[in-house]
Amino acid sequence: MLAGKNADIRLLNAIPDDVALDVILPDGTVLIEGLKYRDEVAELDLPAGSYDLLITRSGEPDTILFSLTGVNLYGGMVYYLAAIVI
């Protein structure tokens, strides 16, 4: 962990049913909006810390598709997330 550095998060939408995704915090803050299937990877820099991330249908904050709780992000690190359905 590098003090004073942000964590770099990269997200790929690999859900083929033409579902656009948002990544939000529980308080409703939108971090990534409208990420479409096979779009470029969305990139986000966040300060190091612990986060609860919600992946929702774009524009539908109550339609939670995935939730990641207690995610510890360390400064200077790169994190890759892929939203997939198996």
mmCIF file of N, CA and C in Angstrom:
data_model
loop_
_atom_site.group_PDB
_atom_site.id
_atom_site.type_symbol
_atom_site.label_atom_id
_atom_site.label_comp_id
_atom_site.label_asym_id
_atom_site.label_seq_id
_atom_site.Cartn_x
_atom_site.Cartn_y
_atom_site.Cartn_z
ATOM 1 N N MET A 1 0.853 -1.176 0.000
ATOM 2 C CA MET A 1 0.000 0.000 0.000
ATOM 3 C C MET A 1 0.896 1.234 0.000
ATOM 4 N N LEU A 2 0.574 2.171 -0.866
ATOM 5 C CA LEU A 2 1.341 3.395 -0.960
ATOM 6 C C LEU A 2 0.533 4.547 -0.368
ATOM 7 N N ALA A 3 1.032 5.139 0.688
ATOM 8 C CA ALA A 3 0.333 6.239 1.341
ATOM 9 C C ALA A 3 0.149 7.388 0.365
ATOM 10 N N GLY A 4 -1.028 7.998 0.407
ATOM 11 C CA GLY A 4 -1.299 9.145 -0.442
ATOM 12 C C GLY A 4 -1.665 8.812 -1.872
ATOM 13 N N LYS A 5 -1.682 7.545 -2.218
ATOM 14 C CA LYS A 5 -2.036 7.128 -3.581
ATOM 15 C C LYS A 5 -3.468 6.604 -3.599
ATOM 16 N N ASN A 6 -4.095 6.740 -4.749
ATOM 17 C CA ASN A 6 -5.426 6.184 -4.934
ATOM 18 C C ASN A 6 -5.335 4.749 -5.424
ATOM 19 N N ALA A 7 -6.443 4.026 -5.273
ATOM 20 C CA ALA A 7 -6.590 2.705 -5.853
ATOM 21 C C ALA A 7 -7.235 2.889 -7.225
ATOM 22 N N ASP A 8 -6.787 2.131 -8.198
ATOM 23 C CA ASP A 8 -7.307 2.194 -9.560
ATOM 24 C C ASP A 8 -8.195 0.983 -9.782
ATOM 25 N N ILE A 9 -9.474 1.226 -10.083
ATOM 26 C CA ILE A 9 -10.423 0.144 -10.312
ATOM 27 C C ILE A 9 -10.809 0.149 -11.781
ATOM 28 N N ARG A 10 -10.808 -1.018 -12.398
ATOM 29 C CA ARG A 10 -11.212 -1.156 -13.795
ATOM 30 C C ARG A 10 -12.333 -2.183 -13.871
ATOM 31 N N LEU A 11 -13.419 -1.812 -14.530
ATOM 32 C CA LEU A 11 -14.603 -2.660 -14.589
ATOM 33 C C LEU A 11 -14.973 -2.956 -16.032
ATOM 34 N N LEU A 12 -15.250 -4.232 -16.316
ATOM 35 C CA LEU A 12 -15.722 -4.677 -17.620
ATOM 36 C C LEU A 12 -17.118 -5.249 -17.460
ATOM 37 N N ASN A 13 -18.046 -4.807 -18.306
ATOM 38 C CA ASN A 13 -19.392 -5.378 -18.338
ATOM 39 C C ASN A 13 -19.397 -6.515 -19.345
ATOM 40 N N ALA A 14 -19.478 -7.742 -18.850
ATOM 41 C CA ALA A 14 -19.493 -8.924 -19.716
ATOM 42 C C ALA A 14 -20.848 -9.632 -19.652
ATOM 43 N N ILE A 15 -21.911 -8.874 -19.370
ATOM 44 C CA ILE A 15 -23.267 -9.431 -19.345
ATOM 45 C C ILE A 15 -23.875 -9.194 -20.725
ATOM 46 N N PRO A 16 -24.111 -10.258 -21.502
ATOM 47 C CA PRO A 16 -24.481 -10.089 -22.907
ATOM 48 C C PRO A 16 -25.918 -9.662 -23.187
ATOM 49 N N ASP A 17 -26.750 -9.489 -22.186
ATOM 50 C CA ASP A 17 -28.160 -9.157 -22.428
ATOM 51 C C ASP A 17 -28.407 -7.670 -22.559
ATOM 52 N N ASP A 18 -27.418 -6.929 -23.040
ATOM 53 C CA ASP A 18 -27.543 -5.489 -23.277
ATOM 54 C C ASP A 18 -27.953 -4.747 -22.010
ATOM 55 N N VAL A 19 -27.393 -5.150 -20.887
ATOM 56 C CA VAL A 19 -27.659 -4.496 -19.613
ATOM 57 C C VAL A 19 -26.535 -3.497 -19.345
ATOM 58 N N ALA A 20 -26.868 -2.217 -19.272
ATOM 59 C CA ALA A 20 -25.878 -1.213 -18.892
ATOM 60 C C ALA A 20 -25.800 -1.198 -17.368
ATOM 61 N N LEU A 21 -24.615 -0.959 -16.836
ATOM 62 C CA LEU A 21 -24.387 -1.033 -15.395
ATOM 63 C C LEU A 21 -23.963 0.314 -14.817
ATOM 64 N N ASP A 22 -24.343 0.519 -13.562
ATOM 65 C CA ASP A 22 -23.827 1.605 -12.748
ATOM 66 C C ASP A 22 -23.122 0.973 -11.555
ATOM 67 N N VAL A 23 -22.112 1.634 -11.044
ATOM 68 C CA VAL A 23 -21.486 1.256 -9.780
ATOM 69 C C VAL A 23 -21.770 2.407 -8.832
ATOM 70 N N ILE A 24 -22.425 2.082 -7.713
ATOM 71 C CA ILE A 24 -22.818 3.120 -6.763
ATOM 72 C C ILE A 24 -22.401 2.732 -5.350
ATOM 73 N N LEU A 25 -22.380 3.728 -4.485
ATOM 74 C CA LEU A 25 -22.180 3.505 -3.060
ATOM 75 C C LEU A 25 -23.543 3.387 -2.397
ATOM 76 N N PRO A 26 -23.634 2.793 -1.204
ATOM 77 C CA PRO A 26 -24.924 2.652 -0.534
ATOM 78 C C PRO A 26 -25.670 3.975 -0.322
ATOM 79 N N ASP A 27 -24.957 5.095 -0.258
ATOM 80 C CA ASP A 27 -25.638 6.388 -0.084
ATOM 81 C C ASP A 27 -26.182 6.935 -1.401
ATOM 82 N N GLY A 28 -26.017 6.179 -2.505
ATOM 83 C CA GLY A 28 -26.540 6.596 -3.799
ATOM 84 C C GLY A 28 -25.540 7.313 -4.689
ATOM 85 N N THR A 29 -24.334 7.571 -4.187
ATOM 86 C CA THR A 29 -23.305 8.216 -4.999
ATOM 87 C C THR A 29 -22.937 7.309 -6.171
ATOM 88 N N VAL A 30 -23.044 7.839 -7.394
ATOM 89 C CA VAL A 30 -22.723 7.073 -8.595
ATOM 90 C C VAL A 30 -21.237 7.234 -8.902
ATOM 91 N N LEU A 31 -20.532 6.107 -8.981
ATOM 92 C CA LEU A 31 -19.106 6.113 -9.291
ATOM 93 C C LEU A 31 -18.847 5.871 -10.776
ATOM 94 N N ILE A 32 -19.600 4.950 -11.362
ATOM 95 C CA ILE A 32 -19.531 4.648 -12.788
ATOM 96 C C ILE A 32 -20.971 4.581 -13.278
ATOM 97 N N GLU A 33 -21.228 5.183 -14.433
ATOM 98 C CA GLU A 33 -22.604 5.241 -14.929
ATOM 99 C C GLU A 33 -22.691 4.762 -16.380
ATOM 100 N N GLY A 34 -23.668 3.882 -16.625
ATOM 101 C CA GLY A 34 -24.011 3.488 -17.985
ATOM 102 C C GLY A 34 -22.982 2.658 -18.721
ATOM 103 N N LEU A 35 -22.259 1.798 -18.018
ATOM 104 C CA LEU A 35 -21.253 0.953 -18.672
ATOM 105 C C LEU A 35 -21.966 -0.149 -19.447
ATOM 106 N N LYS A 36 -21.841 -0.109 -20.762
ATOM 107 C CA LYS A 36 -22.529 -1.062 -21.624
ATOM 108 C C LYS A 36 -21.684 -2.313 -21.858
ATOM 109 N N TYR A 37 -22.361 -3.351 -22.314
ATOM 110 C CA TYR A 37 -21.725 -4.621 -22.644
ATOM 111 C C TYR A 37 -20.604 -4.398 -23.653
ATOM 112 N N ARG A 38 -19.442 -4.912 -23.312
ATOM 113 C CA ARG A 38 -18.249 -4.862 -24.156
ATOM 114 C C ARG A 38 -17.748 -3.457 -24.456
ATOM 115 N N ASP A 39 -18.226 -2.465 -23.717
ATOM 116 C CA ASP A 39 -17.655 -1.126 -23.867
ATOM 117 C C ASP A 39 -16.207 -1.168 -23.404
ATOM 118 N N GLU A 40 -15.525 -0.096 -23.634
ATOM 119 C CA GLU A 40 -14.196 0.026 -23.056
ATOM 120 C C GLU A 40 -14.298 -0.214 -21.553
ATOM 121 N N VAL A 41 -13.260 -0.642 -20.967
ATOM 122 C CA VAL A 41 -13.239 -0.849 -19.524
ATOM 123 C C VAL A 41 -13.361 0.508 -18.838
ATOM 124 N N ALA A 42 -14.297 0.604 -17.896
ATOM 125 C CA ALA A 42 -14.455 1.835 -17.129
ATOM 126 C C ALA A 42 -13.347 1.887 -16.083
ATOM 127 N N GLU A 43 -12.771 3.059 -15.891
ATOM 128 C CA GLU A 43 -11.711 3.234 -14.902
ATOM 129 C C GLU A 43 -12.147 4.238 -13.852
ATOM 130 N N LEU A 44 -11.748 3.965 -12.630
ATOM 131 C CA LEU A 44 -12.136 4.793 -11.502
ATOM 132 C C LEU A 44 -10.993 4.821 -10.504
ATOM 133 N N ASP A 45 -10.670 5.996 -10.017
ATOM 134 C CA ASP A 45 -9.668 6.140 -8.951
ATOM 135 C C ASP A 45 -10.387 6.494 -7.663
ATOM 136 N N LEU A 46 -10.114 5.737 -6.619
ATOM 137 C CA LEU A 46 -10.703 6.003 -5.305
ATOM 138 C C LEU A 46 -9.600 6.089 -4.267
ATOM 139 N N PRO A 47 -9.793 6.940 -3.261
ATOM 140 C CA PRO A 47 -8.841 6.953 -2.153
ATOM 141 C C PRO A 47 -8.810 5.579 -1.481
ATOM 142 N N ALA A 48 -7.661 5.185 -0.993
ATOM 143 C CA ALA A 48 -7.543 3.914 -0.277
ATOM 144 C C ALA A 48 -8.556 3.894 0.865
ATOM 145 N N GLY A 49 -9.108 2.718 1.133
ATOM 146 C CA GLY A 49 -10.079 2.577 2.216
ATOM 147 C C GLY A 49 -10.954 1.368 1.997
ATOM 148 N N SER A 50 -11.961 1.230 2.840
ATOM 149 C CA SER A 50 -12.909 0.125 2.764
ATOM 150 C C SER A 50 -14.209 0.651 2.159
ATOM 151 N N TYR A 51 -14.759 -0.088 1.199
ATOM 152 C CA TYR A 51 -15.954 0.356 0.487
ATOM 153 C C TYR A 51 -16.974 -0.768 0.380
ATOM 154 N N ASP A 52 -18.235 -0.364 0.307
ATOM 155 C CA ASP A 52 -19.323 -1.238 -0.090
ATOM 156 C C ASP A 52 -19.732 -0.748 -1.478
ATOM 157 N N LEU A 53 -19.588 -1.598 -2.487
ATOM 158 C CA LEU A 53 -19.901 -1.226 -3.862
ATOM 159 C C LEU A 53 -21.125 -1.999 -4.323
ATOM 160 N N LEU A 54 -22.044 -1.304 -4.961
ATOM 161 C CA LEU A 54 -23.247 -1.919 -5.505
ATOM 162 C C LEU A 54 -23.218 -1.782 -7.013
ATOM 163 N N ILE A 55 -23.441 -2.886 -7.716
ATOM 164 C CA ILE A 55 -23.515 -2.865 -9.170
ATOM 165 C C ILE A 55 -24.990 -3.028 -9.507
ATOM 166 N N THR A 56 -25.542 -2.016 -10.208
ATOM 167 C CA THR A 56 -26.967 -1.974 -10.484
ATOM 168 C C THR A 56 -27.215 -1.824 -11.979
ATOM 169 N N ARG A 57 -28.463 -2.051 -12.371
ATOM 170 C CA ARG A 57 -28.861 -1.685 -13.732
ATOM 171 C C ARG A 57 -28.752 -0.173 -13.832
ATOM 172 N N SER A 58 -28.259 0.305 -14.939
ATOM 173 C CA SER A 58 -28.059 1.739 -15.109
ATOM 174 C C SER A 58 -29.376 2.498 -14.932
ATOM 175 N N GLY A 59 -29.332 3.503 -14.071
ATOM 176 C CA GLY A 59 -30.503 4.328 -13.812
ATOM 177 C C GLY A 59 -31.517 3.695 -12.883
ATOM 178 N N GLU A 60 -31.244 2.495 -12.377
ATOM 179 C CA GLU A 60 -32.158 1.787 -11.479
ATOM 180 C C GLU A 60 -31.416 1.413 -10.193
ATOM 181 N N PRO A 61 -31.173 2.387 -9.308
ATOM 182 C CA PRO A 61 -30.359 2.120 -8.118
ATOM 183 C C PRO A 61 -30.935 1.063 -7.176
ATOM 184 N N ASP A 62 -32.225 0.766 -7.292
ATOM 185 C CA ASP A 62 -32.820 -0.263 -6.432
ATOM 186 C C ASP A 62 -32.717 -1.661 -7.028
ATOM 187 N N THR A 63 -32.246 -1.761 -8.276
ATOM 188 C CA THR A 63 -32.083 -3.063 -8.933
ATOM 189 C C THR A 63 -30.616 -3.470 -8.809
ATOM 190 N N ILE A 64 -30.279 -4.037 -7.664
ATOM 191 C CA ILE A 64 -28.898 -4.426 -7.372
ATOM 192 C C ILE A 64 -28.632 -5.796 -7.983
ATOM 193 N N LEU A 65 -27.658 -5.850 -8.881
ATOM 194 C CA LEU A 65 -27.287 -7.104 -9.526
ATOM 195 C C LEU A 65 -26.201 -7.829 -8.743
ATOM 196 N N PHE A 66 -25.260 -7.076 -8.195
ATOM 197 C CA PHE A 66 -24.161 -7.624 -7.402
ATOM 198 C C PHE A 66 -23.840 -6.622 -6.300
ATOM 199 N N SER A 67 -23.406 -7.125 -5.170
ATOM 200 C CA SER A 67 -22.906 -6.222 -4.127
ATOM 201 C C SER A 67 -21.580 -6.759 -3.613
ATOM 202 N N LEU A 68 -20.670 -5.842 -3.406
ATOM 203 C CA LEU A 68 -19.351 -6.171 -2.868
ATOM 204 C C LEU A 68 -19.214 -5.365 -1.575
ATOM 205 N N THR A 69 -19.262 -6.042 -0.449
ATOM 206 C CA THR A 69 -19.224 -5.333 0.829
ATOM 207 C C THR A 69 -17.863 -5.501 1.491
ATOM 208 N N GLY A 70 -17.442 -4.447 2.140
ATOM 209 C CA GLY A 70 -16.188 -4.480 2.869
ATOM 210 C C GLY A 70 -14.965 -4.661 1.988
ATOM 211 N N VAL A 71 -15.007 -4.105 0.790
ATOM 212 C CA VAL A 71 -13.878 -4.221 -0.139
ATOM 213 C C VAL A 71 -12.779 -3.273 0.320
ATOM 214 N N ASN A 72 -11.616 -3.826 0.634
ATOM 215 C CA ASN A 72 -10.469 -3.014 1.045
ATOM 216 C C ASN A 72 -9.631 -2.671 -0.175
ATOM 217 N N LEU A 73 -9.516 -1.376 -0.451
ATOM 218 C CA LEU A 73 -8.731 -0.902 -1.581
ATOM 219 C C LEU A 73 -7.458 -0.262 -1.055
ATOM 220 N N TYR A 74 -6.337 -0.662 -1.599
ATOM 221 C CA TYR A 74 -5.043 -0.161 -1.165
ATOM 222 C C TYR A 74 -4.472 0.796 -2.208
ATOM 223 N N GLY A 75 -3.896 1.871 -1.731
ATOM 224 C CA GLY A 75 -3.313 2.880 -2.609
ATOM 225 C C GLY A 75 -2.209 2.307 -3.473
ATOM 226 N N GLY A 76 -2.174 2.744 -4.732
ATOM 227 C CA GLY A 76 -1.139 2.295 -5.656
ATOM 228 C C GLY A 76 -1.422 0.954 -6.299
ATOM 229 N N MET A 77 -2.559 0.347 -5.968
ATOM 230 C CA MET A 77 -2.910 -0.963 -6.527
ATOM 231 C C MET A 77 -3.938 -0.788 -7.641
ATOM 232 N N VAL A 78 -3.963 -1.750 -8.569
ATOM 233 C CA VAL A 78 -4.944 -1.784 -9.646
ATOM 234 C C VAL A 78 -5.847 -2.995 -9.415
ATOM 235 N N TYR A 79 -7.170 -2.761 -9.450
ATOM 236 C CA TYR A 79 -8.142 -3.819 -9.231
ATOM 237 C C TYR A 79 -8.982 -3.987 -10.499
ATOM 238 N N TYR A 80 -9.185 -5.225 -10.926
ATOM 239 C CA TYR A 80 -9.990 -5.519 -12.110
ATOM 240 C C TYR A 80 -11.248 -6.239 -11.663
ATOM 241 N N LEU A 81 -12.394 -5.758 -12.130
ATOM 242 C CA LEU A 81 -13.688 -6.392 -11.858
ATOM 243 C C LEU A 81 -14.347 -6.690 -13.191
ATOM 244 N N ALA A 82 -14.951 -7.861 -13.295
ATOM 245 C CA ALA A 82 -15.722 -8.211 -14.480
ATOM 246 C C ALA A 82 -17.092 -8.661 -14.019
ATOM 247 N N ALA A 83 -18.126 -8.017 -14.538
ATOM 248 C CA ALA A 83 -19.500 -8.411 -14.241
ATOM 249 C C ALA A 83 -19.897 -9.456 -15.261
ATOM 250 N N ILE A 84 -20.159 -10.680 -14.775
ATOM 251 C CA ILE A 84 -20.512 -11.780 -15.664
ATOM 252 C C ILE A 84 -21.701 -12.530 -15.080
ATOM 253 N N VAL A 85 -22.390 -13.271 -15.907
ATOM 254 C CA VAL A 85 -23.469 -14.151 -15.461
ATOM 255 C C VAL A 85 -23.088 -15.551 -15.884
ATOM 256 N N ILE A 86 -23.123 -16.480 -14.920
ATOM 257 C CA ILE A 86 -22.798 -17.858 -15.243
ATOM 258 C C ILE A 86 -24.010 -18.735 -15.058
#
